[in-house]
Amino acid sequence: MGEMEQLRKEADNLKDQITAARKAMQDTTLQEAAASINVVGRVQLKTRKTLRGHLAKIYAMHWSTDSKLCVSASQDGKLIVWDSITTNKVNAIPLKSSWVMTCAYAPSGNLVACGGLDNMCSIYNLKGKDGNVKVMRELAAHTGYLSCCRFLSDSEIITSSGDCTCVLWDIETGTQKTIFAGHQGDCMSLAVSPDFKFFISGACDFTAKLWDIREGTCRQTFGGHENLSRINYILDLCKLYDLRADQELITYQDSSIMCGVTSLAPSLSGRLLLAGYDDFNVNIWDTLKAERVGVLAGHDNRVSCIGVSSDGMACCTGSWDSFLKIWN
Amino acid sequence: MSNNMAKIADARKTVEQLKLEVNIERMMVSKAAADLMAYCETHAKDDPLVTPVPSSENPFREKKLFCEIL
Protein backbone atom coordinates (compact mmCIF):
# COMPACT_ATOMS: atom_id res chain seq x y z
CA MET A 1 0.00 0.00 0.00
CA GLY A 2 1.46 3.35 -1.03
CA GLU A 3 2.14 5.97 1.65
CA MET A 4 -0.60 8.25 0.30
CA GLU A 5 -3.16 5.46 0.58
CA GLN A 6 -1.95 4.65 4.10
CA LEU A 7 -2.24 8.26 5.20
CA ARG A 8 -5.72 8.51 3.75
CA LYS A 9 -6.79 5.43 5.68
CA GLU A 10 -5.27 6.79 8.86
CA ALA A 11 -7.08 10.10 8.38
CA ASP A 12 -10.42 8.35 7.82
CA ASN A 13 -9.85 6.23 10.89
CA LEU A 14 -9.14 9.32 13.01
CA LYS A 15 -12.24 11.06 11.66
CA ASP A 16 -14.32 8.03 12.65
CA GLN A 17 -12.81 8.20 16.12
CA ILE A 18 -13.79 11.87 16.42
CA THR A 19 -17.33 11.08 15.28
CA ALA A 20 -17.56 8.30 17.87
CA ALA A 21 -16.14 10.49 20.63
CA ARG A 22 -18.71 13.18 19.86
CA LYS A 23 -21.53 10.65 19.81
CA ALA A 24 -20.45 9.39 23.21
CA MET A 25 -21.26 12.84 24.61
CA GLN A 26 -24.85 12.77 23.35
CA ASP A 27 -26.71 11.84 26.51
CA THR A 28 -29.40 14.28 25.40
CA THR A 29 -30.05 17.03 22.86
CA LEU A 30 -30.39 20.76 23.43
CA GLN A 31 -33.97 20.39 22.18
CA GLU A 32 -34.74 17.90 24.96
CA ALA A 33 -32.82 19.78 27.63
CA ALA A 34 -34.67 23.00 26.78
CA ALA A 35 -38.10 21.32 26.66
CA SER A 36 -38.80 22.50 30.18
CA ILE A 37 -38.34 26.20 29.42
CA ASN A 38 -40.75 28.44 27.56
CA VAL A 39 -40.00 30.12 24.27
CA VAL A 40 -38.93 33.70 24.87
CA GLY A 41 -41.74 36.22 24.29
CA ARG A 42 -42.31 37.74 20.85
CA VAL A 43 -39.55 40.27 20.13
CA GLN A 44 -40.71 43.42 18.38
CA LEU A 45 -37.89 45.80 17.64
CA LYS A 46 -38.39 49.11 15.86
CA THR A 47 -36.08 51.08 13.65
CA ARG A 48 -34.85 53.89 15.89
CA LYS A 49 -32.36 55.43 13.47
CA THR A 50 -31.52 55.21 9.79
CA LEU A 51 -27.94 56.07 8.87
CA ARG A 52 -27.99 57.61 5.41
CA GLY A 53 -24.93 58.61 3.44
CA HIS A 54 -23.43 55.69 1.58
CA LEU A 55 -23.99 55.71 -2.16
CA ALA A 56 -23.69 52.00 -2.83
CA LYS A 57 -24.08 48.57 -1.23
CA ILE A 58 -22.92 48.27 2.35
CA TYR A 59 -20.85 45.17 2.89
CA ALA A 60 -19.79 45.38 6.52
CA MET A 61 -20.31 47.18 9.79
CA HIS A 62 -18.76 46.94 13.24
CA TRP A 63 -19.70 48.61 16.53
CA SER A 64 -17.18 50.46 18.62
CA THR A 65 -16.92 49.11 22.18
CA ASP A 66 -18.53 52.35 23.43
CA SER A 67 -21.88 51.19 21.98
CA LYS A 68 -22.35 54.60 20.40
CA LEU A 69 -20.03 54.84 17.41
CA CYS A 70 -19.90 52.32 14.59
CA VAL A 71 -18.05 51.97 11.30
CA SER A 72 -19.48 50.83 7.98
CA ALA A 73 -17.86 49.94 4.67
CA SER A 74 -19.46 50.36 1.29
CA GLN A 75 -18.47 49.73 -2.27
CA ASP A 76 -18.90 53.46 -2.83
CA GLY A 77 -15.30 53.43 -1.62
CA LYS A 78 -15.91 54.91 1.81
CA LEU A 79 -15.58 53.93 5.42
CA ILE A 80 -17.97 56.00 7.51
CA VAL A 81 -17.76 56.29 11.28
CA TRP A 82 -21.22 57.14 12.60
CA ASP A 83 -22.56 58.42 15.88
CA SER A 84 -25.49 56.04 15.98
CA ILE A 85 -27.42 58.18 18.45
CA THR A 86 -27.28 61.51 16.60
CA THR A 87 -26.84 59.82 13.17
CA ASN A 88 -23.98 62.26 12.48
CA LYS A 89 -21.03 61.15 10.41
CA VAL A 90 -17.98 61.47 12.60
CA ASN A 91 -15.56 60.51 9.81
CA ALA A 92 -15.98 59.77 6.11
CA ILE A 93 -12.80 58.04 5.00
CA PRO A 94 -12.14 57.67 1.27
CA LEU A 95 -10.53 54.35 0.40
CA LYS A 96 -7.86 53.63 -2.19
CA SER A 97 -9.79 50.57 -3.30
CA SER A 98 -13.59 50.63 -3.39
CA TRP A 99 -13.81 46.83 -3.39
CA VAL A 100 -14.11 46.62 0.34
CA MET A 101 -15.54 43.50 2.01
CA THR A 102 -14.90 44.03 5.69
CA CYS A 103 -14.28 46.66 8.35
CA ALA A 104 -13.43 46.63 12.03
CA TYR A 105 -13.26 49.01 14.98
CA ALA A 106 -10.40 48.59 17.46
CA PRO A 107 -11.52 48.01 21.07
CA SER A 108 -9.72 51.23 22.08
CA GLY A 109 -11.72 53.28 19.56
CA ASN A 110 -8.47 54.69 18.14
CA LEU A 111 -8.25 52.69 14.92
CA VAL A 112 -10.44 51.24 12.20
CA ALA A 113 -9.45 48.74 9.54
CA CYS A 114 -10.81 47.55 6.25
CA GLY A 115 -9.92 45.44 3.25
CA GLY A 116 -11.29 43.50 0.32
CA LEU A 117 -10.29 42.66 -3.22
CA ASP A 118 -7.05 44.59 -2.81
CA ASN A 119 -5.85 41.64 -0.66
CA MET A 120 -4.70 44.11 1.99
CA CYS A 121 -5.82 45.17 5.42
CA SER A 122 -5.57 48.95 5.75
CA ILE A 123 -5.38 50.43 9.23
CA TYR A 124 -6.57 54.02 9.78
CA ASN A 125 -5.79 56.18 12.80
CA LEU A 126 -8.90 58.09 13.86
CA LYS A 127 -7.07 60.07 16.50
CA GLY A 128 -4.22 61.58 14.48
CA LYS A 129 -2.66 64.79 15.79
CA ASP A 130 -3.89 67.10 13.04
CA GLY A 131 -7.40 65.69 13.09
CA ASN A 132 -7.09 64.11 9.65
CA VAL A 133 -7.74 60.41 9.32
CA LYS A 134 -4.84 58.79 7.50
CA VAL A 135 -3.74 55.31 6.56
CA MET A 136 -1.43 54.15 9.32
CA ARG A 137 -0.43 50.78 7.88
CA GLU A 138 -1.19 48.65 4.89
CA LEU A 139 -0.88 45.00 5.86
CA ALA A 140 -0.01 43.21 2.65
CA ALA A 141 0.91 39.55 2.31
CA HIS A 142 -2.33 37.71 1.66
CA THR A 143 -2.54 36.27 -1.83
CA GLY A 144 -6.32 36.40 -1.82
CA TYR A 145 -9.10 38.83 -0.91
CA LEU A 146 -9.53 40.04 2.64
CA SER A 147 -12.87 38.69 3.84
CA CYS A 148 -12.78 39.72 7.50
CA CYS A 149 -10.59 41.44 10.08
CA ARG A 150 -10.79 41.91 13.85
CA PHE A 151 -8.49 43.85 16.19
CA LEU A 152 -7.10 42.24 19.32
CA SER A 153 -5.67 45.60 20.39
CA ASP A 154 -4.12 48.69 18.78
CA SER A 155 -1.04 46.61 18.01
CA GLU A 156 -2.51 43.35 16.75
CA ILE A 157 -5.17 42.40 14.23
CA ILE A 158 -6.37 39.09 12.80
CA THR A 159 -7.42 38.78 9.17
CA SER A 160 -9.11 36.03 7.17
CA SER A 161 -8.56 35.66 3.45
CA GLY A 162 -9.64 34.02 0.23
CA ASP A 163 -6.11 32.54 0.18
CA CYS A 164 -7.38 29.99 2.76
CA THR A 165 -5.35 31.37 5.65
CA CYS A 166 -5.90 33.63 8.62
CA VAL A 167 -3.08 35.83 9.87
CA LEU A 168 -2.18 37.55 13.14
CA TRP A 169 -0.38 40.80 12.32
CA ASP A 170 1.90 43.11 14.26
CA ILE A 171 0.44 46.44 13.21
CA GLU A 172 3.49 48.45 14.31
CA THR A 173 5.89 46.59 12.03
CA GLY A 174 3.32 45.57 9.44
CA THR A 175 4.52 41.95 9.61
CA GLN A 176 2.79 38.60 9.98
CA LYS A 177 3.26 37.20 13.50
CA THR A 178 1.40 33.96 12.94
CA ILE A 179 -0.17 32.28 9.93
CA PHE A 180 -3.11 30.01 10.67
CA ALA A 181 -3.14 27.48 7.85
CA GLY A 182 -5.33 24.43 7.56
CA HIS A 183 -8.52 25.42 5.79
CA GLN A 184 -8.96 23.88 2.35
CA GLY A 185 -11.13 26.68 1.03
CA ASP A 186 -11.53 30.48 1.14
CA CYS A 187 -11.71 31.77 4.70
CA MET A 188 -14.80 33.93 4.80
CA SER A 189 -15.22 35.12 8.35
CA LEU A 190 -13.71 35.17 11.80
CA ALA A 191 -14.77 35.93 15.34
CA VAL A 192 -12.51 36.45 18.37
CA SER A 193 -13.31 35.09 21.83
CA PRO A 194 -14.16 37.64 24.53
CA ASP A 195 -10.88 36.82 26.34
CA PHE A 196 -8.88 37.33 23.08
CA LYS A 197 -7.23 33.90 23.44
CA PHE A 198 -9.03 32.12 20.62
CA PHE A 199 -10.75 32.85 17.37
CA ILE A 200 -12.99 30.87 15.08
CA SER A 201 -12.75 30.97 11.31
CA GLY A 202 -15.36 29.84 8.83
CA ALA A 203 -14.42 28.77 5.34
CA CYS A 204 -15.69 27.51 2.02
CA ASP A 205 -14.35 24.05 2.83
CA PHE A 206 -17.58 23.63 4.85
CA THR A 207 -15.78 23.83 8.18
CA ALA A 208 -15.27 26.20 11.07
CA LYS A 209 -12.01 25.96 13.04
CA LEU A 210 -11.17 27.04 16.57
CA TRP A 211 -7.62 28.46 16.77
CA ASP A 212 -5.41 29.10 19.78
CA ILE A 213 -4.00 32.55 18.99
CA ARG A 214 -0.73 32.29 20.96
CA GLU A 215 0.02 28.67 20.06
CA GLY A 216 -0.95 29.20 16.43
CA THR A 217 -2.68 25.82 16.38
CA CYS A 218 -6.10 24.59 15.39
CA ARG A 219 -7.85 23.04 18.38
CA GLN A 220 -11.13 21.89 16.94
CA THR A 221 -12.84 21.61 13.57
CA PHE A 222 -16.60 21.72 13.04
CA GLY A 223 -18.24 20.97 9.78
CA GLY A 224 -20.79 19.44 7.59
CA HIS A 225 -22.82 22.08 5.87
CA GLU A 226 -22.91 23.86 2.54
CA ASN A 227 -20.92 27.00 2.92
CA LEU A 228 -19.61 28.88 5.94
CA SER A 229 -19.65 32.48 4.91
CA ARG A 230 -20.72 34.01 8.21
CA ILE A 231 -19.83 32.87 11.69
CA ASN A 232 -20.00 34.21 15.15
CA TYR A 233 -18.12 33.02 18.18
CA ILE A 234 -20.96 31.04 19.67
CA LEU A 235 -22.91 30.40 16.53
CA ASP A 236 -22.13 29.02 13.15
CA LEU A 237 -24.22 29.84 10.11
CA CYS A 238 -27.58 28.69 11.32
CA LYS A 239 -26.33 25.92 13.48
CA LEU A 240 -25.20 26.25 17.05
CA TYR A 241 -21.99 24.43 17.92
CA ASP A 242 -20.83 23.94 21.47
CA LEU A 243 -17.06 24.11 21.86
CA ARG A 244 -16.90 22.02 25.02
CA ALA A 245 -19.18 19.23 23.77
CA ASP A 246 -17.34 19.58 20.44
CA GLN A 247 -20.46 19.26 18.31
CA GLU A 248 -23.55 20.76 16.80
CA LEU A 249 -26.35 21.32 19.31
CA ILE A 250 -29.19 22.65 17.20
CA THR A 251 -30.11 24.03 13.77
CA TYR A 252 -32.15 27.18 13.17
CA GLN A 253 -34.44 26.53 10.27
CA ASP A 254 -37.99 27.06 9.23
CA SER A 255 -39.74 25.66 6.19
CA SER A 256 -40.91 29.14 5.26
CA ILE A 257 -37.36 30.43 4.94
CA MET A 258 -35.95 29.64 1.53
CA CYS A 259 -32.90 31.84 1.36
CA GLY A 260 -29.41 32.11 2.72
CA VAL A 261 -28.10 33.74 5.87
CA THR A 262 -25.60 36.51 5.32
CA SER A 263 -24.78 37.60 8.84
CA LEU A 264 -25.35 36.76 12.51
CA ALA A 265 -25.22 38.38 15.89
CA PRO A 266 -26.24 37.11 19.32
CA SER A 267 -27.96 39.37 21.84
CA LEU A 268 -26.12 40.18 25.07
CA SER A 269 -27.38 37.18 27.03
CA GLY A 270 -27.11 34.87 24.04
CA ARG A 271 -30.81 34.08 24.28
CA LEU A 272 -31.57 35.71 20.93
CA LEU A 273 -29.84 35.12 17.65
CA LEU A 274 -30.33 37.83 15.05
CA ALA A 275 -29.63 36.66 11.51
CA GLY A 276 -29.67 38.69 8.31
CA TYR A 277 -31.00 37.01 5.19
CA ASP A 278 -30.98 37.42 1.42
CA ASP A 279 -34.73 38.14 1.47
CA PHE A 280 -34.06 41.60 2.95
CA ASN A 281 -35.18 40.60 6.46
CA VAL A 282 -33.60 39.78 9.76
CA ASN A 283 -35.04 36.83 11.64
CA ILE A 284 -34.75 36.73 15.39
CA TRP A 285 -34.39 33.24 16.84
CA ASP A 286 -34.74 31.93 20.38
CA THR A 287 -31.26 30.38 20.60
CA LEU A 288 -32.26 27.63 23.01
CA LYS A 289 -35.61 26.64 21.47
CA ALA A 290 -34.70 27.23 17.80
CA GLU A 291 -38.00 29.03 17.20
CA ARG A 292 -38.41 32.26 15.33
CA VAL A 293 -39.58 34.98 17.73
CA GLY A 294 -39.34 38.10 15.60
CA VAL A 295 -38.63 39.68 12.23
CA LEU A 296 -36.99 42.97 11.33
CA ALA A 297 -38.34 44.18 8.02
CA GLY A 298 -37.35 47.53 6.65
CA HIS A 299 -34.51 47.17 4.22
CA ASP A 300 -35.09 47.24 0.48
CA ASN A 301 -32.31 44.87 -0.35
CA ARG A 302 -30.21 42.09 1.14
CA VAL A 303 -29.11 42.56 4.75
CA SER A 304 -25.36 42.09 4.41
CA CYS A 305 -24.18 42.70 7.94
CA ILE A 306 -25.49 42.87 11.47
CA GLY A 307 -24.05 43.66 14.88
CA VAL A 308 -25.29 44.03 18.43
CA SER A 309 -23.59 46.74 20.49
CA SER A 310 -21.42 45.73 23.49
CA ASP A 311 -23.98 46.88 26.03
CA GLY A 312 -26.64 44.93 24.14
CA MET A 313 -28.81 48.02 23.78
CA ALA A 314 -29.23 47.97 20.01
CA CYS A 315 -28.79 45.98 16.87
CA CYS A 316 -27.41 47.61 13.71
CA THR A 317 -28.12 46.22 10.24
CA GLY A 318 -26.34 47.20 7.03
CA SER A 319 -27.81 46.51 3.63
CA TRP A 320 -27.21 46.51 -0.08
CA ASP A 321 -29.86 49.26 -0.11
CA SER A 322 -27.02 51.57 1.15
CA PHE A 323 -28.60 52.24 4.54
CA LEU A 324 -27.83 51.17 8.07
CA LYS A 325 -30.61 50.88 10.59
CA ILE A 326 -30.45 50.85 14.36
CA TRP A 327 -33.12 48.74 16.06
CA ASN A 328 -34.29 48.07 19.56
CA MET B 1 7.34 14.17 -8.60
CA SER B 2 7.53 17.15 -6.22
CA ASN B 3 3.77 17.59 -6.55
CA ASN B 4 3.37 14.08 -5.13
CA MET B 5 5.76 14.86 -2.30
CA ALA B 6 3.77 18.01 -1.52
CA LYS B 7 0.56 15.98 -1.45
CA ILE B 8 2.12 13.44 0.91
CA ALA B 9 3.41 16.23 3.16
CA ASP B 10 -0.13 17.68 3.25
CA ALA B 11 -1.63 14.31 4.03
CA ARG B 12 0.86 13.85 6.88
CA LYS B 13 -0.09 17.26 8.28
CA THR B 14 -3.77 16.36 8.06
CA VAL B 15 -3.16 13.16 10.02
CA GLU B 16 -1.14 15.02 12.69
CA GLN B 17 -3.89 17.63 13.03
CA LEU B 18 -6.58 14.97 13.33
CA LYS B 19 -4.56 13.25 16.07
CA LEU B 20 -4.59 16.53 18.04
CA GLU B 21 -8.34 16.92 17.54
CA VAL B 22 -9.20 13.36 18.57
CA ASN B 23 -7.63 13.81 21.98
CA ILE B 24 -9.43 16.90 23.24
CA GLU B 25 -11.59 16.74 26.33
CA ARG B 26 -15.28 16.75 25.60
CA MET B 27 -18.23 17.61 27.80
CA MET B 28 -21.56 15.79 27.90
CA VAL B 29 -24.27 17.58 25.91
CA SER B 30 -26.50 17.61 29.01
CA LYS B 31 -23.90 19.65 30.92
CA ALA B 32 -23.16 21.94 27.97
CA ALA B 33 -26.87 22.56 27.42
CA ALA B 34 -27.46 23.17 31.13
CA ASP B 35 -24.62 25.71 31.24
CA LEU B 36 -25.99 27.52 28.16
CA MET B 37 -29.47 27.66 29.62
CA ALA B 38 -28.17 28.88 32.98
CA TYR B 39 -26.10 31.62 31.33
CA CYS B 40 -29.06 32.85 29.27
CA GLU B 41 -31.31 32.76 32.32
CA THR B 42 -28.87 34.73 34.50
CA HIS B 43 -28.27 37.42 31.91
CA ALA B 44 -31.79 37.73 30.45
CA LYS B 45 -32.79 40.57 32.72
CA ASP B 46 -29.71 42.56 31.67
CA ASP B 47 -30.26 41.91 27.98
CA PRO B 48 -32.10 44.99 26.63
CA LEU B 49 -33.34 43.09 23.58
CA VAL B 50 -34.90 40.35 25.74
CA THR B 51 -36.04 42.57 28.62
CA PRO B 52 -36.72 45.98 27.08
CA VAL B 53 -35.60 49.01 29.08
CA PRO B 54 -38.00 51.92 29.68
CA SER B 55 -37.91 54.59 26.93
CA SER B 56 -36.23 57.04 29.27
CA GLU B 57 -33.26 54.70 29.54
CA ASN B 58 -33.07 53.95 25.83
CA PRO B 59 -30.43 56.21 24.27
CA PHE B 60 -31.96 55.61 20.84
CA ARG B 61 -35.40 56.89 21.72
CA GLU B 62 -36.21 60.48 20.80
CA LYS B 63 -35.86 62.71 23.79
CA LYS B 64 -38.48 65.37 24.22
CA LEU B 65 -36.84 68.75 23.64
CA PHE B 66 -38.16 71.80 25.29
CA CYS B 67 -37.61 75.22 23.78
CA GLU B 68 -36.78 78.14 25.96
CA ILE B 69 -37.69 81.63 24.94
CA LEU B 70 -34.71 83.69 25.95
XYZ file of C-alpha atoms in Angstrom:
398
model
C 0.000 0.000 0.000
C 1.463 3.355 -1.028
C 2.140 5.974 1.647
C -0.604 8.252 0.299
C -3.157 5.457 0.576
C -1.953 4.646 4.095
C -2.239 8.256 5.199
C -5.722 8.510 3.749
C -6.789 5.432 5.680
C -5.265 6.792 8.855
C -7.078 10.097 8.376
C -10.417 8.350 7.818
C -9.851 6.232 10.888
C -9.144 9.316 13.006
C -12.239 11.056 11.659
C -14.324 8.033 12.646
C -12.807 8.197 16.125
C -13.785 11.869 16.421
C -17.329 11.076 15.284
C -17.555 8.300 17.869
C -16.135 10.488 20.634
C -18.715 13.176 19.857
C -21.532 10.649 19.813
C -20.450 9.393 23.214
C -21.256 12.843 24.613
C -24.849 12.769 23.350
C -26.707 11.836 26.512
C -29.403 14.278 25.403
C -30.046 17.028 22.859
C -30.392 20.764 23.429
C -33.973 20.387 22.181
C -34.744 17.903 24.956
C -32.817 19.776 27.628
C -34.671 22.998 26.781
C -38.096 21.317 26.663
C -38.802 22.504 30.179
C -38.336 26.202 29.418
C -40.755 28.439 27.556
C -40.005 30.120 24.266
C -38.929 33.697 24.869
C -41.742 36.221 24.285
C -42.312 37.745 20.847
C -39.548 40.272 20.128
C -40.712 43.418 18.378
C -37.892 45.797 17.639
C -38.388 49.106 15.862
C -36.077 51.083 13.654
C -34.854 53.889 15.891
C -32.359 55.429 13.471
C -31.523 55.213 9.791
C -27.943 56.072 8.871
C -27.993 57.608 5.414
C -24.931 58.608 3.440
C -23.431 55.687 1.582
C -23.986 55.711 -2.163
C -23.692 52.002 -2.835
C -24.078 48.575 -1.228
C -22.918 48.274 2.348
C -20.846 45.167 2.894
C -19.792 45.375 6.518
C -20.311 47.181 9.792
C -18.765 46.942 13.245
C -19.696 48.609 16.528
C -17.179 50.463 18.620
C -16.919 49.107 22.176
C -18.526 52.347 23.431
C -21.877 51.188 21.980
C -22.350 54.598 20.401
C -20.027 54.839 17.408
C -19.903 52.315 14.590
C -18.045 51.973 11.305
C -19.483 50.832 7.983
C -17.858 49.945 4.667
C -19.464 50.358 1.286
C -18.474 49.732 -2.270
C -18.905 53.457 -2.831
C -15.303 53.429 -1.624
C -15.906 54.906 1.806
C -15.583 53.934 5.418
C -17.975 55.999 7.510
C -17.757 56.291 11.279
C -21.218 57.143 12.600
C -22.555 58.420 15.881
C -25.490 56.037 15.982
C -27.424 58.181 18.448
C -27.282 61.506 16.597
C -26.838 59.816 13.166
C -23.975 62.257 12.485
C -21.033 61.150 10.406
C -17.978 61.473 12.601
C -15.560 60.512 9.813
C -15.980 59.771 6.108
C -12.795 58.039 4.998
C -12.142 57.674 1.266
C -10.532 54.346 0.398
C -7.855 53.630 -2.190
C -9.790 50.568 -3.302
C -13.589 50.630 -3.385
C -13.814 46.832 -3.388
C -14.112 46.616 0.344
C -15.537 43.500 2.014
C -14.897 44.032 5.690
C -14.281 46.661 8.349
C -13.432 46.630 12.032
C -13.256 49.011 14.982
C -10.397 48.595 17.460
C -11.523 48.007 21.066
C -9.724 51.231 22.076
C -11.715 53.283 19.562
C -8.472 54.694 18.137
C -8.253 52.689 14.925
C -10.438 51.241 12.201
C -9.453 48.743 9.539
C -10.814 47.546 6.247
C -9.920 45.435 3.250
C -11.287 43.497 0.321
C -10.291 42.658 -3.221
C -7.047 44.593 -2.808
C -5.847 41.641 -0.656
C -4.697 44.108 1.991
C -5.825 45.166 5.422
C -5.570 48.950 5.746
C -5.380 50.430 9.229
C -6.573 54.022 9.782
C -5.787 56.178 12.797
C -8.897 58.088 13.861
C -7.066 60.071 16.496
C -4.216 61.581 14.478
C -2.664 64.794 15.787
C -3.886 67.105 13.043
C -7.404 65.688 13.089
C -7.088 64.110 9.651
C -7.744 60.409 9.322
C -4.840 58.792 7.496
C -3.741 55.305 6.563
C -1.434 54.155 9.321
C -0.432 50.781 7.882
C -1.188 48.652 4.889
C -0.878 45.000 5.859
C -0.008 43.208 2.653
C 0.914 39.545 2.309
C -2.330 37.713 1.664
C -2.540 36.271 -1.830
C -6.318 36.400 -1.820
C -9.105 38.833 -0.906
C -9.533 40.041 2.645
C -12.874 38.686 3.844
C -12.782 39.718 7.498
C -10.588 41.443 10.077
C -10.792 41.907 13.852
C -8.493 43.853 16.190
C -7.099 42.236 19.317
C -5.665 45.601 20.390
C -4.119 48.693 18.778
C -1.040 46.607 18.006
C -2.512 43.349 16.746
C -5.174 42.400 14.232
C -6.368 39.090 12.798
C -7.418 38.777 9.174
C -9.115 36.035 7.167
C -8.557 35.663 3.447
C -9.639 34.023 0.227
C -6.113 32.544 0.178
C -7.382 29.990 2.763
C -5.353 31.371 5.652
C -5.896 33.633 8.623
C -3.084 35.827 9.871
C -2.178 37.546 13.142
C -0.376 40.800 12.317
C 1.901 43.109 14.261
C 0.438 46.444 13.212
C 3.490 48.448 14.305
C 5.892 46.592 12.029
C 3.323 45.566 9.439
C 4.516 41.953 9.614
C 2.787 38.598 9.982
C 3.260 37.200 13.498
C 1.397 33.955 12.942
C -0.168 32.278 9.928
C -3.114 30.015 10.673
C -3.140 27.485 7.850
C -5.327 24.427 7.563
C -8.519 25.419 5.789
C -8.963 23.879 2.349
C -11.134 26.679 1.034
C -11.530 30.477 1.139
C -11.712 31.773 4.701
C -14.802 33.935 4.796
C -15.220 35.124 8.347
C -13.706 35.171 11.795
C -14.767 35.927 15.339
C -12.512 36.446 18.366
C -13.312 35.087 21.830
C -14.159 37.642 24.527
C -10.876 36.821 26.337
C -8.877 37.326 23.084
C -7.228 33.898 23.444
C -9.034 32.123 20.616
C -10.747 32.848 17.369
C -12.992 30.871 15.085
C -12.745 30.972 11.309
C -15.362 29.845 8.829
C -14.417 28.767 5.335
C -15.692 27.507 2.018
C -14.351 24.049 2.833
C -17.581 23.634 4.849
C -15.782 23.826 8.180
C -15.269 26.197 11.073
C -12.010 25.963 13.037
C -11.169 27.044 16.568
C -7.625 28.463 16.770
C -5.409 29.098 19.781
C -4.004 32.553 18.986
C -0.734 32.288 20.963
C 0.019 28.672 20.063
C -0.947 29.201 16.431
C -2.677 25.824 16.381
C -6.097 24.590 15.386
C -7.853 23.037 18.385
C -11.126 21.889 16.935
C -12.843 21.609 13.574
C -16.603 21.724 13.038
C -18.245 20.970 9.775
C -20.793 19.443 7.591
C -22.819 22.081 5.867
C -22.914 23.857 2.539
C -20.922 27.000 2.925
C -19.608 28.885 5.936
C -19.647 32.477 4.912
C -20.722 34.008 8.212
C -19.834 32.869 11.695
C -19.999 34.214 15.153
C -18.122 33.024 18.183
C -20.961 31.038 19.672
C -22.906 30.405 16.534
C -22.133 29.015 13.153
C -24.223 29.838 10.113
C -27.582 28.693 11.321
C -26.327 25.924 13.478
C -25.197 26.253 17.054
C -21.988 24.429 17.920
C -20.834 23.941 21.472
C -17.056 24.108 21.859
C -16.896 22.019 25.024
C -19.179 19.229 23.772
C -17.340 19.578 20.444
C -20.458 19.265 18.314
C -23.554 20.761 16.796
C -26.353 21.318 19.313
C -29.187 22.647 17.195
C -30.111 24.033 13.773
C -32.149 27.181 13.167
C -34.437 26.526 10.274
C -37.993 27.059 9.234
C -39.745 25.662 6.188
C -40.911 29.140 5.263
C -37.361 30.431 4.939
C -35.953 29.644 1.528
C -32.902 31.837 1.364
C -29.415 32.114 2.718
C -28.104 33.739 5.866
C -25.600 36.514 5.317
C -24.784 37.602 8.841
C -25.348 36.757 12.509
C -25.219 38.380 15.891
C -26.238 37.113 19.316
C -27.959 39.367 21.837
C -26.118 40.185 25.066
C -27.381 37.179 27.030
C -27.107 34.871 24.042
C -30.815 34.084 24.279
C -31.566 35.714 20.935
C -29.844 35.117 17.648
C -30.330 37.832 15.047
C -29.630 36.663 11.512
C -29.667 38.694 8.312
C -31.001 37.013 5.186
C -30.978 37.418 1.419
C -34.731 38.142 1.468
C -34.057 41.598 2.946
C -35.177 40.604 6.459
C -33.596 39.782 9.765
C -35.044 36.835 11.636
C -34.751 36.728 15.392
C -34.387 33.245 16.844
C -34.739 31.930 20.377
C -31.263 30.379 20.599
C -32.264 27.626 23.011
C -35.614 26.642 21.473
C -34.702 27.231 17.803
C -38.002 29.027 17.202
C -38.410 32.258 15.332
C -39.576 34.982 17.725
C -39.342 38.099 15.602
C -38.631 39.676 12.228
C -36.990 42.970 11.335
C -38.345 44.184 8.023
C -37.353 47.533 6.648
C -34.508 47.173 4.225
C -35.094 47.242 0.481
C -32.308 44.868 -0.352
C -30.205 42.085 1.137
C -29.110 42.564 4.750
C -25.359 42.090 4.407
C -24.175 42.701 7.936
C -25.485 42.869 11.469
C -24.047 43.656 14.879
C -25.292 44.025 18.434
C -23.589 46.742 20.494
C -21.418 45.733 23.489
C -23.985 46.879 26.027
C -26.639 44.930 24.144
C -28.807 48.016 23.780
C -29.226 47.968 20.010
C -28.791 45.975 16.869
C -27.410 47.608 13.712
C -28.118 46.221 10.242
C -26.343 47.196 7.033
C -27.812 46.508 3.633
C -27.214 46.508 -0.075
C -29.859 49.259 -0.106
C -27.023 51.567 1.146
C -28.597 52.236 4.539
C -27.825 51.168 8.069
C -30.609 50.879 10.589
C -30.451 50.855 14.364
C -33.117 48.736 16.057
C -34.288 48.072 19.559
C 7.340 14.173 -8.595
C 7.528 17.153 -6.224
C 3.769 17.585 -6.552
C 3.368 14.082 -5.135
C 5.764 14.865 -2.305
C 3.771 18.005 -1.521
C 0.562 15.979 -1.451
C 2.115 13.445 0.913
C 3.409 16.230 3.157
C -0.127 17.677 3.249
C -1.633 14.306 4.032
C 0.859 13.854 6.884
C -0.086 17.260 8.279
C -3.767 16.363 8.063
C -3.164 13.164 10.022
C -1.142 15.017 12.689
C -3.889 17.632 13.028
C -6.584 14.970 13.333
C -4.562 13.254 16.070
C -4.593 16.531 18.039
C -8.339 16.918 17.545
C -9.202 13.357 18.572
C -7.631 13.813 21.981
C -9.426 16.896 23.237
C -11.592 16.745 26.329
C -15.276 16.750 25.603
C -18.230 17.614 27.805
C -21.561 15.793 27.897
C -24.270 17.581 25.914
C -26.496 17.612 29.015
C -23.897 19.652 30.923
C -23.156 21.940 27.973
C -26.867 22.561 27.418
C -27.462 23.172 31.132
C -24.621 25.714 31.238
C -25.987 27.516 28.160
C -29.468 27.656 29.624
C -28.171 28.877 32.984
C -26.105 31.616 31.326
C -29.063 32.849 29.272
C -31.314 32.761 32.315
C -28.874 34.731 34.504
C -28.273 37.415 31.905
C -31.787 37.730 30.445
C -32.792 40.573 32.725
C -29.707 42.562 31.673
C -30.263 41.914 27.977
C -32.100 44.992 26.625
C -33.343 43.089 23.585
C -34.903 40.355 25.735
C -36.038 42.568 28.618
C -36.722 45.982 27.077
C -35.601 49.007 29.081
C -37.996 51.916 29.684
C -37.913 54.589 26.929
C -36.234 57.041 29.269
C -33.258 54.704 29.536
C -33.074 53.948 25.834
C -30.425 56.209 24.272
C -31.955 55.613 20.838
C -35.403 56.893 21.717
C -36.208 60.476 20.800
C -35.865 62.709 23.789
C -38.481 65.372 24.220
C -36.840 68.750 23.643
C -38.162 71.800 25.294
C -37.613 75.216 23.785
C -36.782 78.136 25.963
C -37.694 81.629 24.939
C -34.709 83.691 25.948
